[in-house]
XYZ file of N, CA and C in Angstrom:
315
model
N -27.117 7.319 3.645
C -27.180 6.337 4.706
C -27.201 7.006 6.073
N -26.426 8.056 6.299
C -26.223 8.760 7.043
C -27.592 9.040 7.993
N -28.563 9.981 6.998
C -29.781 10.477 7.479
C -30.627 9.403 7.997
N -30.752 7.929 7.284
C -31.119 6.974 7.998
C -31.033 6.972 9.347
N -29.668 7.160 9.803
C -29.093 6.422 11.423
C -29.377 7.779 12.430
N -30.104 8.832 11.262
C -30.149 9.871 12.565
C -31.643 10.068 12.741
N -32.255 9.265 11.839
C -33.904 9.330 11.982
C -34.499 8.114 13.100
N -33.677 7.088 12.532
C -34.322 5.792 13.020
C -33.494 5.561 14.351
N -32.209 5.729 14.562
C -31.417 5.102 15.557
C -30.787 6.337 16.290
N -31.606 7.516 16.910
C -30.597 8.622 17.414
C -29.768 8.187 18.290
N -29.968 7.173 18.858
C -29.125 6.584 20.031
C -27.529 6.208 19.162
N -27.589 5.621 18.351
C -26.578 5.396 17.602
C -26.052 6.684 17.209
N -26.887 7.963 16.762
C -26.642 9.068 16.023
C -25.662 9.495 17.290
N -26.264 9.434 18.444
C -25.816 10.199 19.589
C -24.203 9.825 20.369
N -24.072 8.474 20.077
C -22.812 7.823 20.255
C -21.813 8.303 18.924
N -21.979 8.054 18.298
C -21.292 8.484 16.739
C -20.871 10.297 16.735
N -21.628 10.771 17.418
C -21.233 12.066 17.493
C -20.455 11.965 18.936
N -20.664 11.627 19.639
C -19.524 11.664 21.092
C -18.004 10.961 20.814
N -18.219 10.067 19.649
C -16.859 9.390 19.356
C -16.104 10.211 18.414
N -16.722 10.849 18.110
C -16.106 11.835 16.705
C -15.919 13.043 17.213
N -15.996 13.461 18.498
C -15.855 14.934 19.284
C -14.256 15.461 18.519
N -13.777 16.388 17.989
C -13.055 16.798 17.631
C -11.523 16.764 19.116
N -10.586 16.194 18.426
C -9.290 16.170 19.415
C -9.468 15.199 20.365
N -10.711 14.278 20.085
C -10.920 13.320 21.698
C -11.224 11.949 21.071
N -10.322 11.268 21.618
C -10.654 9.223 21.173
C -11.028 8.285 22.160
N -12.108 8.168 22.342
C -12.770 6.984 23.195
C -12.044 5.635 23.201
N -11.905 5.430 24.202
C -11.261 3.848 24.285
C -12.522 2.904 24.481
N -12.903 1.734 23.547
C -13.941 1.048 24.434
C -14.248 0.767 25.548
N -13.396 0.761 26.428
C -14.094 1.030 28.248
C -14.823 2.715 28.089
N -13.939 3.470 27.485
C -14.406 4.612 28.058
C -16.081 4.756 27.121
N -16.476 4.424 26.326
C -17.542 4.141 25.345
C -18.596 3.166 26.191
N -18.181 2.045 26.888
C -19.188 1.400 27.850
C -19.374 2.092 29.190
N -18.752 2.790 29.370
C -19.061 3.907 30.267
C -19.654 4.613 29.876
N -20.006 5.691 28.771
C -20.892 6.362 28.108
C -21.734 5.763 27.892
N -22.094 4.434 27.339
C -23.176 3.669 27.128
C -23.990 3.478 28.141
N -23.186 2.919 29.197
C -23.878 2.082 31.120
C -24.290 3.943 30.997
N -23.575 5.203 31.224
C -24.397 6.200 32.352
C -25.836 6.532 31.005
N -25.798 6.653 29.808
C -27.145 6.643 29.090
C -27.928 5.783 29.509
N -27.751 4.570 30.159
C -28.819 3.557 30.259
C -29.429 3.927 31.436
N -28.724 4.470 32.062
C -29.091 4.956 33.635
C -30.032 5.933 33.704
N -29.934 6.877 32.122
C -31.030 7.835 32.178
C -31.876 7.143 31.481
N -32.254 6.246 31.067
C -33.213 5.460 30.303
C -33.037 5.450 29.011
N -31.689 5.402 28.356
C -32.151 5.521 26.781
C -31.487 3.699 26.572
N -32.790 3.736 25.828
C -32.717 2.614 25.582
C -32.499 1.822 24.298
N -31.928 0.722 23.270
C -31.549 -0.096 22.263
C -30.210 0.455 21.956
N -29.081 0.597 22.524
C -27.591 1.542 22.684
C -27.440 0.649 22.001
N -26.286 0.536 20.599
C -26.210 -0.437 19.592
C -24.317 -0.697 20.511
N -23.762 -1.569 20.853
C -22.715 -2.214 20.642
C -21.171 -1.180 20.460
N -20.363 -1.778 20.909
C -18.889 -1.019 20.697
C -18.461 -1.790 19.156
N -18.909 -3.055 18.768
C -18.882 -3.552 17.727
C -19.184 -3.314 16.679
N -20.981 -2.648 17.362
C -21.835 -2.317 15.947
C -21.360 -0.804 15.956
N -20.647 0.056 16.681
C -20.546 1.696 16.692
C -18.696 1.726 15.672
N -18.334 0.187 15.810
C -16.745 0.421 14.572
C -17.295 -0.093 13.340
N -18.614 -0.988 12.826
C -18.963 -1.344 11.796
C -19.564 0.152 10.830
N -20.555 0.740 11.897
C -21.172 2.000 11.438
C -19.739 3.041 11.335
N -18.945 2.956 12.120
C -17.758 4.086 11.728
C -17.278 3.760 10.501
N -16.590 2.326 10.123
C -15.744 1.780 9.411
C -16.591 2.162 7.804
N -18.377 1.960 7.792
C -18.995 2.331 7.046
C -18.989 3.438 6.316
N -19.491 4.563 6.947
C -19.165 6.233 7.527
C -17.909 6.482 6.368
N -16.715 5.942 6.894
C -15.710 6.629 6.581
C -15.435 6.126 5.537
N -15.706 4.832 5.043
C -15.412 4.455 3.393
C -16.381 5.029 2.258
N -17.866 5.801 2.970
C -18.780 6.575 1.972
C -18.638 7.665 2.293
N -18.126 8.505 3.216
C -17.996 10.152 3.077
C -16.834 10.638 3.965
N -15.807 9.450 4.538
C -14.180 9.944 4.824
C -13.777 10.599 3.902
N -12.709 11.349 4.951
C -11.344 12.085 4.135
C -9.991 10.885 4.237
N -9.585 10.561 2.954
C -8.541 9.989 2.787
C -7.537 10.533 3.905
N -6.528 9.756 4.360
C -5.354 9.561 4.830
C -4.187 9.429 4.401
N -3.201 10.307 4.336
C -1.918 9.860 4.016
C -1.359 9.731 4.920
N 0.011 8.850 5.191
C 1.293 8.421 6.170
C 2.064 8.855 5.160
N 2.876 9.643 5.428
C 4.426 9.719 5.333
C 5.291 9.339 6.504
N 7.029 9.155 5.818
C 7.754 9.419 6.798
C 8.897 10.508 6.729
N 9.610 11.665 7.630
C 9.617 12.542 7.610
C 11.187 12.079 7.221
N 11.792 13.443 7.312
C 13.342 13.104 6.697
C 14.176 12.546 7.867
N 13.675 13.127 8.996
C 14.433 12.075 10.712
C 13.644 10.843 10.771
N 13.322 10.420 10.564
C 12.591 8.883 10.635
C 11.205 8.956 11.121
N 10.459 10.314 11.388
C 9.092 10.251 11.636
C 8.513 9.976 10.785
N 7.031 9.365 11.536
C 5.898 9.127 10.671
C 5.052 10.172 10.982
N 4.477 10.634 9.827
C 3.482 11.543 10.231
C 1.949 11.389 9.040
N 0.777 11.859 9.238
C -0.564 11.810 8.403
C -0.867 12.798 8.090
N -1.642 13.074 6.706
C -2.155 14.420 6.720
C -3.143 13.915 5.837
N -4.337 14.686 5.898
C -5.557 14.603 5.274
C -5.455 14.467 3.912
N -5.862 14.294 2.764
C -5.857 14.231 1.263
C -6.482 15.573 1.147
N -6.132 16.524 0.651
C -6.614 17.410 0.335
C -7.632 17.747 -1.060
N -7.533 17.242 -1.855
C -8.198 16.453 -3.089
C -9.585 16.480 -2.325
N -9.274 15.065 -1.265
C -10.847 14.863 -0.693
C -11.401 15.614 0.138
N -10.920 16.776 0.897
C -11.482 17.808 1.491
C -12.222 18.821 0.623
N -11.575 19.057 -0.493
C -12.115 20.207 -1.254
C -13.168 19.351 -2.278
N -13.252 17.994 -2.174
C -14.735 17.713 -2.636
C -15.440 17.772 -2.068
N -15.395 17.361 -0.807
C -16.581 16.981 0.322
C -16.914 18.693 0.812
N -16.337 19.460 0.713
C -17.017 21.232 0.668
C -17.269 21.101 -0.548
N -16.813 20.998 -1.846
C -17.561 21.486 -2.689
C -18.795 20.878 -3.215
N -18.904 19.691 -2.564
C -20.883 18.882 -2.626
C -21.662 19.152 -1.485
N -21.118 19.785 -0.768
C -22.046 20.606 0.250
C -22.844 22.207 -0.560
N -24.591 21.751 -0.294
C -24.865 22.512 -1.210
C -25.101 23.896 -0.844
N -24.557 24.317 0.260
C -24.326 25.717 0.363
C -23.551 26.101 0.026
N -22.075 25.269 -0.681
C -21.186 25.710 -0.973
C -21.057 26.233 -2.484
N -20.804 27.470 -3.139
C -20.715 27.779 -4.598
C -19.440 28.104 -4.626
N -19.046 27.968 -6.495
C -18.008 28.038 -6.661
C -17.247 29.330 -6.124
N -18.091 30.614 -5.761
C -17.442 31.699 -5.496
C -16.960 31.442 -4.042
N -17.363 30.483 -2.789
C -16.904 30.441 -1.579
C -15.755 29.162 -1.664
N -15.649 28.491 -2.620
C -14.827 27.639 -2.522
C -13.434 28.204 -3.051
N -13.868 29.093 -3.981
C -12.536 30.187 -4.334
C -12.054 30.617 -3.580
N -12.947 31.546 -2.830
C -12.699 32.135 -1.456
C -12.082 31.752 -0.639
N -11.928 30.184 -0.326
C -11.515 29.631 0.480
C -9.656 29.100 0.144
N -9.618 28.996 -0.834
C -8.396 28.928 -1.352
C -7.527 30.152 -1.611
């Protein structure tokens, strides 16, 4: 589905990668601000803050990494990735062989 939205809709492709910037979370103002200054350079059919959580919400139920919540022994909450689902999603990446996934462990 993926390759779809980066053939047909780069504008979408292009938002989807600015929201997913590693360590950084867009607030929807700050996303219609990214949207309004693209329009300003002319790119034009910018899909929605609506349609950019439907395509996320999508995204992440066909090729997310699971989530866990715990809570810690002082009363924190804390998340950590599923690790299970990390070491699938490298190991169906097809550069990946069993000798680098060893490697990696």
């Amino acid at each position: 589905m993926y390759p779809i939205l980066l053939t047909q809709l780069p504008q979408t492709c292009i938002l989807d990668v600015l929201r997913h910037l590693p360590r950084s979370l867009f607030s929807d103002a700050q996303m219609d601000i990214i949207r309004w200054g693209m329009e300003m350079f002319g790119v034009n059919n910018l899909p929605s803050s609506a349609v950019m959580k439907e395509i996320d919400e999508m995204l992440q139920l066909s090729c997310g990494i699971d989530t866990i919540r715990y809570k810690g022994p002082f009363g924190h909450t804390y998340y950590v990735n599923h690790l299970g689902s990390i070491i699938a999603q490298v190991y169906c990446l097809s550069s990946t062989s069993k000798t680098k996934l060893t490697a990696m462990l």
